[in-house]
Amino acid sequence: MNCSKLIFVFLFFCIGCISFAQNAHVKGIILDSENRPVSDVNISSSGKVAQTNSDGFFEIDVPSNKKVSLIFTHISLKMISLTVNLKPNETFVFNPVMNNTAEQMGEVFVSSTNKKRVQGIVTIDAATIRKIPGANAGIENILKTLPGVNSNNELSTQYAVRGGNYDENLVYVNEIEVYRPFLIRSGQQEGLSFTNTGLVQNVDFSAGGFQAKFGDKLSSVLDITYRKPTEFGASLEASLLGGSVSVDAVSKNKKWSAVTGVRYRNNSLLVNSQDTQTNYTPTFVDVQTNLNYDISEKWQMSFLGNISQNKYLYQPLTRETKFGTIDQPMALAVYYEGREKDQYDTYFWALKTTYKVSPSFTLKVIGSLFHTKEKEHFDILAQYRLGNVNSDGTTDVDDVDFSRGIGSQLNHARNDLDALIANAEIKGFKEWRNSQLEFGIKYTRESIRDRVVEWEVIDSAGFSINPPIIILPQNNQPNEPYTGPLLPYQDVRAINFNTINRFSGYAQWNQKAEIGTTQIWYNFGARFQSWNVTGALEEGKNQIVFSPRAQFALKPDWDTDMVFRLSGGLYHQPPFYRELRDLNGVVDPNVKAQESVHIVLSNDYSFKIWNRPFKWVTEIYYKSLSDVNVYSIDNVRIRYVANNNAKAYAQGLDFRLNGEFVPGTESWISFGYLKTEENYEGKGYIARPTDQRLKFAMLFQDYMPNIPSVKLYLNLVYNTGLPGGAPSYSDPYLYQNRLNDYRRADIGFAKVFVDSSTKIAKTNWLKNFKELSVGVEIFNIFNNQNAITNTWVRDVYSKNQYAIPNYMTSRVFNVKLNARL
């Protein structure tokens, strides 16, 4: 499908939409004079009444096309009145500050649409994140149900966005960039994501075309904000996969507040469902805290800290995998010796101070330090037997007609990495009546100490297999003696001590205006980054890139509530350490930044069905990439060629329908089409490793009508197969294989004893709980066999190689408890 066809499809879905309601919506968060959320505020308008929850949030429907007054009252704060005149289905966001000194009155004749809607940002509810089941539940589990976001590995928190890879995504927590591990090669080694969902307040996600204030990556931005508590609270989550505890604390004078969480995870339940039988002893533990101190009304300070330890002890014992066809069933039996012992220790500290110079001018100073110590040591001998299963229907791999292949494989690694990354940043925000100026400058220093020692020896039918990329004397064993050297099949050895210094900055202008009765918003900005790599064998040159970006949004004066957006720009991704290291472990300090011209055209349509809110979002995108650093993916490990000898493109179309399919709950359906190809050294275009052509996902929440306290949560994903599974040494221009489609459905059932809508008698033992539920989860309910990679085994008779799929997890049952005080 070429770009013109994509535009035609986009226009087809945007034309002919009609309005389903004549109401408008007012929502927001109410704060007090110390910027704390205010609960139990009563909002009344035209006979309708709403109330703020514990987070200060409210939402109320009001009649459209006429003046309507809203009254905000609280038992200890002064009243606020607001007059609005909104269009059908328009959403007005109002975030007032209530105080106890004076009443406030205001009138809005032409309201503004939600800022995040104009920017094309998807906001994910924190409560939904905690409820939806998944083998690796959390924010990333929800992201994988969004259009354009792909992952074929339920054990991993990594995700690819619109043809990019795992290294092309920005992740911020409280405006501070966080990093993914360096040496992780499989999902079951990861353990815990950095983000603790028990501490989260807001989650925003952009799949492309984001503003200049965000950093230098090619694909996406995940912007997370931890909550600032206003009262004491605690929460507990426990399951067969681990548990977490979080505590909210506030000082008596309300100046100090803190939210702290401790998490533990054990993946044994999932790993033991795979084909390989193991002695598996993982320990994934972390502690996070977010401290806040209000020095004055103008000056606040906060501290974000994290300490995590990931110990991974893995001793494979045996493996039995059946494959082939009905006519020719085959089986692979593997017997292991040895073990893998990995450890990943991470320490993260960040200090942020915010000073309000004036009501319209704010300055922020942010400093952070990230330290990771990673160790990956293993010696594993695998002895395999490949054969045909007996024709009498026997499926025991030890009972075969004859063996097609026997052999062994010895893998060795002694990989160690120590990385220290320091950041210092100044940011500013200046606001006028209808416009804002944002700017910032940042210095980053990355110190990397890395040792790579890994090799692989393959023996087939008693004879060592020579490396495929080195020309050696012909091996005609056993007919003729072999006189050449005995070399490992793969051998990588390197020691690198590198330092990368970076200076970056941005400035952007936001403006709202009107052309007649049509509202428009636009954003213009630019980034720059200069960097230099030292410590390599070759002297590193100083490099600099400049990235202009823009967004334009338009809301016509129609009865239907529609917003059209056009965004894009020139995006760069200066290389991180992993992108500088080639397949032999050697660092090239002069690898250039990858460059992408990115254009996104989208339509956001809000409407009502069954008198409930819905939204249909359509996005078409195109990326033209140059100076591409090609790579291969094995499970979640990315290995770069470390040059810029390729160009590529990505194009696609995303749809998302979300709303209240069931009253009071948000669900959505996503569909995405993607095509991405690369041209390496002029050899022609072939599919990139992340070329996931079709994607369908559904996140659905429901409850039993007669027993509304019994909830159902469904998480369903279908992805077409990725280019992958070929031998790591193979030339993709000569041989490129695709894995089978990825199909997975996770479902959860919960009995809710207490939530925000439950009325509990004062004498009931449940009165101390804000939330309490017990549930059962079924992962991979249909028991689909999804392969993440292939193991290649030689047939000594036909000299063929067989791709043996490495399957992910099968059906697993889990029990879960949630409690919040």
Short mmCIF file of N, CA, C and O in Angstrom, two decimals, residues 398-463:
data_model
loop_
_atom_site.label_atom_id
_atom_site.label_comp_id
_atom_site.label_asym_id
_atom_site.label_seq_id
_atom_site.Cartn_x
_atom_site.Cartn_y
_atom_site.Cartn_z
N ASP A 398 11.75 -39.83 23.28
CA ASP A 398 12.76 -40.87 23.45
C ASP A 398 12.44 -42.12 22.65
O ASP A 398 13.21 -43.07 22.63
N ASP A 399 11.29 -42.15 21.99
CA ASP A 399 10.86 -43.34 21.24
C ASP A 399 10.60 -42.91 19.81
O ASP A 399 9.49 -42.59 19.41
N VAL A 400 11.66 -42.88 18.98
CA VAL A 400 11.57 -42.42 17.60
C VAL A 400 12.02 -43.51 16.66
O VAL A 400 12.70 -44.47 17.03
N ASP A 401 11.59 -43.37 15.38
CA ASP A 401 11.99 -44.35 14.37
C ASP A 401 13.49 -44.32 14.15
O ASP A 401 14.16 -45.34 14.13
N PHE A 402 14.02 -43.14 13.92
CA PHE A 402 15.47 -42.99 13.77
C PHE A 402 15.83 -41.54 14.04
O PHE A 402 15.00 -40.65 13.99
N SER A 403 17.08 -41.32 14.37
CA SER A 403 17.56 -39.98 14.67
C SER A 403 18.08 -39.33 13.40
O SER A 403 18.96 -39.86 12.72
N ARG A 404 17.56 -38.17 13.10
CA ARG A 404 18.03 -37.41 11.95
C ARG A 404 19.27 -36.59 12.28
O ARG A 404 20.06 -36.25 11.40
N GLY A 405 19.40 -36.23 13.52
CA GLY A 405 20.54 -35.41 13.91
C GLY A 405 20.88 -35.58 15.36
O GLY A 405 19.99 -35.71 16.21
N ILE A 406 22.16 -35.64 15.65
CA ILE A 406 22.64 -35.62 17.02
C ILE A 406 23.81 -34.64 17.07
O ILE A 406 24.51 -34.43 16.08
N GLY A 407 23.98 -34.03 18.20
CA GLY A 407 25.07 -33.08 18.31
C GLY A 407 25.03 -32.37 19.64
O GLY A 407 24.25 -32.73 20.53
N SER A 408 25.90 -31.38 19.78
CA SER A 408 25.97 -30.63 21.02
C SER A 408 26.37 -29.19 20.72
O SER A 408 26.90 -28.87 19.64
N GLN A 409 26.10 -28.35 21.68
CA GLN A 409 26.37 -26.93 21.54
C GLN A 409 26.79 -26.39 22.89
O GLN A 409 26.10 -26.57 23.89
N LEU A 410 27.95 -25.74 22.93
CA LEU A 410 28.48 -25.18 24.18
C LEU A 410 28.53 -23.67 24.06
O LEU A 410 29.18 -23.12 23.17
N ASN A 411 27.81 -22.99 24.97
CA ASN A 411 27.78 -21.53 24.98
C ASN A 411 28.46 -21.02 26.24
O ASN A 411 28.17 -21.50 27.36
N HIS A 412 29.32 -20.03 26.05
CA HIS A 412 30.10 -19.47 27.16
C HIS A 412 30.02 -17.95 27.10
O HIS A 412 30.10 -17.36 26.01
N ALA A 413 29.88 -17.30 28.25
CA ALA A 413 29.90 -15.83 28.29
C ALA A 413 30.44 -15.37 29.64
O ALA A 413 30.14 -15.97 30.68
N ARG A 414 31.24 -14.32 29.58
CA ARG A 414 31.70 -13.59 30.75
C ARG A 414 31.60 -12.10 30.41
O ARG A 414 32.59 -11.44 30.13
N ASN A 415 30.36 -11.61 30.44
CA ASN A 415 30.10 -10.23 30.06
C ASN A 415 29.84 -9.39 31.31
O ASN A 415 29.02 -9.75 32.15
N ASP A 416 30.54 -8.26 31.40
CA ASP A 416 30.39 -7.36 32.55
C ASP A 416 30.30 -5.93 32.04
O ASP A 416 31.05 -5.52 31.12
N LEU A 417 29.41 -5.15 32.65
CA LEU A 417 29.24 -3.75 32.25
C LEU A 417 28.98 -2.89 33.48
O LEU A 417 28.22 -3.28 34.37
N ASP A 418 29.64 -1.74 33.50
CA ASP A 418 29.44 -0.75 34.56
C ASP A 418 29.23 0.60 33.87
O ASP A 418 30.11 1.10 33.17
N ALA A 419 28.05 1.18 34.05
CA ALA A 419 27.72 2.44 33.38
C ALA A 419 27.26 3.46 34.41
O ALA A 419 26.49 3.15 35.32
N LEU A 420 27.78 4.69 34.26
CA LEU A 420 27.39 5.80 35.12
C LEU A 420 26.97 6.96 34.23
O LEU A 420 27.76 7.45 33.41
N ILE A 421 25.70 7.41 34.36
CA ILE A 421 25.15 8.47 33.51
C ILE A 421 24.67 9.60 34.41
O ILE A 421 23.82 9.40 35.27
N ALA A 422 25.24 10.79 34.21
CA ALA A 422 24.88 11.96 34.99
C ALA A 422 24.23 13.00 34.08
O ALA A 422 24.68 13.22 32.94
N ASN A 423 23.18 13.66 34.59
CA ASN A 423 22.46 14.69 33.84
C ASN A 423 22.28 15.93 34.69
O ASN A 423 22.01 15.83 35.90
N ALA A 424 22.36 17.10 34.06
CA ALA A 424 22.04 18.37 34.69
C ALA A 424 21.24 19.19 33.68
O ALA A 424 21.66 19.33 32.52
N GLU A 425 20.08 19.73 34.12
CA GLU A 425 19.17 20.35 33.17
C GLU A 425 18.48 21.55 33.80
O GLU A 425 18.15 21.56 34.98
N ILE A 426 18.26 22.58 32.97
CA ILE A 426 17.47 23.76 33.35
C ILE A 426 16.34 23.90 32.34
O ILE A 426 16.56 23.85 31.13
N LYS A 427 15.10 24.06 32.85
CA LYS A 427 13.93 24.20 31.99
C LYS A 427 13.13 25.43 32.41
O LYS A 427 13.08 25.77 33.60
N GLY A 428 12.50 26.06 31.43
CA GLY A 428 11.69 27.23 31.72
C GLY A 428 10.36 27.20 30.98
O GLY A 428 10.24 26.59 29.91
N PHE A 429 9.37 27.86 31.59
CA PHE A 429 8.03 27.91 31.01
C PHE A 429 7.48 29.31 31.23
O PHE A 429 7.35 29.78 32.36
N LYS A 430 7.17 30.02 30.12
CA LYS A 430 6.60 31.36 30.19
C LYS A 430 5.26 31.35 29.48
O LYS A 430 5.15 30.89 28.34
N GLU A 431 4.23 31.86 30.16
CA GLU A 431 2.88 31.80 29.62
C GLU A 431 2.32 33.20 29.42
O GLU A 431 2.47 34.09 30.27
N TRP A 432 1.68 33.39 28.26
CA TRP A 432 0.90 34.57 27.99
C TRP A 432 -0.57 34.15 27.89
O TRP A 432 -0.90 33.01 28.18
N ARG A 433 -1.43 35.05 27.45
CA ARG A 433 -2.85 34.75 27.46
C ARG A 433 -3.18 33.53 26.61
O ARG A 433 -3.88 32.63 27.05
N ASN A 434 -2.71 33.51 25.39
CA ASN A 434 -3.04 32.41 24.47
C ASN A 434 -1.80 31.70 23.93
O ASN A 434 -1.89 31.00 22.93
N SER A 435 -0.67 31.88 24.56
CA SER A 435 0.55 31.27 24.04
C SER A 435 1.51 30.97 25.17
O SER A 435 1.41 31.54 26.27
N GLN A 436 2.44 30.08 24.89
CA GLN A 436 3.44 29.67 25.88
C GLN A 436 4.78 29.50 25.19
O GLN A 436 4.85 29.07 24.03
N LEU A 437 5.83 29.81 25.91
CA LEU A 437 7.19 29.58 25.47
C LEU A 437 7.85 28.60 26.44
O LEU A 437 7.81 28.80 27.66
N GLU A 438 8.43 27.53 25.91
CA GLU A 438 9.14 26.54 26.72
C GLU A 438 10.56 26.41 26.19
O GLU A 438 10.78 26.39 24.97
N PHE A 439 11.51 26.26 27.09
CA PHE A 439 12.91 26.15 26.68
C PHE A 439 13.67 25.33 27.71
O PHE A 439 13.22 25.15 28.85
N GLY A 440 14.83 24.83 27.31
CA GLY A 440 15.66 24.06 28.23
C GLY A 440 17.03 23.79 27.66
O GLY A 440 17.23 23.83 26.44
N ILE A 441 17.98 23.53 28.54
CA ILE A 441 19.33 23.15 28.14
C ILE A 441 19.81 22.06 29.09
O ILE A 441 19.48 22.07 30.28
N LYS A 442 20.58 21.10 28.58
CA LYS A 442 20.92 19.90 29.35
C LYS A 442 22.34 19.44 29.03
O LYS A 442 22.78 19.49 27.87
N TYR A 443 23.04 18.99 30.07
CA TYR A 443 24.36 18.37 29.90
C TYR A 443 24.30 16.93 30.41
O TYR A 443 23.76 16.68 31.49
N THR A 444 24.84 16.01 29.63
CA THR A 444 24.85 14.59 29.99
C THR A 444 26.27 14.03 29.84
O THR A 444 26.93 14.30 28.83
N ARG A 445 26.68 13.26 30.81
CA ARG A 445 27.97 12.57 30.74
C ARG A 445 27.73 11.09 30.97
O ARG A 445 27.15 10.70 31.99
N GLU A 446 28.15 10.26 30.01
CA GLU A 446 27.97 8.82 30.09
C GLU A 446 29.35 8.14 30.15
O GLU A 446 30.15 8.29 29.23
N SER A 447 29.60 7.44 31.24
CA SER A 447 30.86 6.71 31.41
C SER A 447 30.56 5.22 31.39
O SER A 447 29.82 4.72 32.24
N ILE A 448 31.17 4.52 30.42
CA ILE A 448 30.88 3.10 30.21
C ILE A 448 32.15 2.29 30.34
O ILE A 448 33.18 2.60 29.73
N ARG A 449 32.09 1.23 31.14
CA ARG A 449 33.16 0.23 31.21
C ARG A 449 32.55 -1.12 30.86
O ARG A 449 31.64 -1.58 31.56
N ASP A 450 33.04 -1.74 29.83
CA ASP A 450 32.36 -2.90 29.25
C ASP A 450 33.38 -3.96 28.87
O ASP A 450 34.39 -3.66 28.21
N ARG A 451 33.12 -5.21 29.29
CA ARG A 451 33.92 -6.35 28.85
C ARG A 451 33.00 -7.37 28.22
O ARG A 451 31.99 -7.77 28.82
N VAL A 452 33.33 -7.77 27.00
CA VAL A 452 32.54 -8.77 26.27
C VAL A 452 33.43 -9.96 25.98
O VAL A 452 34.46 -9.84 25.30
N VAL A 453 33.05 -11.12 26.50
CA VAL A 453 33.72 -12.38 26.18
C VAL A 453 32.63 -13.43 26.02
O VAL A 453 32.04 -13.89 27.00
N GLU A 454 32.34 -13.80 24.79
CA GLU A 454 31.34 -14.86 24.58
C GLU A 454 31.70 -15.64 23.32
O GLU A 454 32.14 -15.07 22.33
N TRP A 455 31.54 -16.94 23.43
CA TRP A 455 31.81 -17.80 22.27
C TRP A 455 30.87 -19.00 22.29
O TRP A 455 30.26 -19.32 23.30
N GLU A 456 30.78 -19.63 21.12
CA GLU A 456 29.89 -20.77 20.92
C GLU A 456 30.61 -21.83 20.10
O GLU A 456 31.22 -21.52 19.07
N VAL A 457 30.56 -23.06 20.56
CA VAL A 457 31.12 -24.20 19.84
C VAL A 457 29.98 -25.16 19.50
O VAL A 457 29.18 -25.51 20.37
N ILE A 458 29.89 -25.56 18.23
CA ILE A 458 28.83 -26.47 17.78
C ILE A 458 29.48 -27.75 17.26
O ILE A 458 30.39 -27.71 16.44
N ASP A 459 28.97 -28.86 17.75
CA ASP A 459 29.44 -30.17 17.31
C ASP A 459 28.26 -30.91 16.69
O ASP A 459 27.19 -31.02 17.31
N SER A 460 28.41 -31.37 15.46
CA SER A 460 27.35 -32.11 14.79
C SER A 460 27.86 -33.49 14.41
O SER A 460 28.82 -33.61 13.65
N ALA A 461 27.22 -34.52 14.98
CA ALA A 461 27.58 -35.92 14.70
C ALA A 461 29.07 -36.16 14.95
O ALA A 461 29.72 -36.91 14.23
N GLY A 462 29.61 -35.51 15.98
CA GLY A 462 30.99 -35.76 16.34
C GLY A 462 32.00 -34.87 15.65
O GLY A 462 33.20 -35.05 15.85
N PHE A 463 31.59 -33.91 14.85
CA PHE A 463 32.52 -33.06 14.12
C PHE A 463 32.22 -31.59 14.42
O PHE A 463 31.06 -31.15 14.40
#
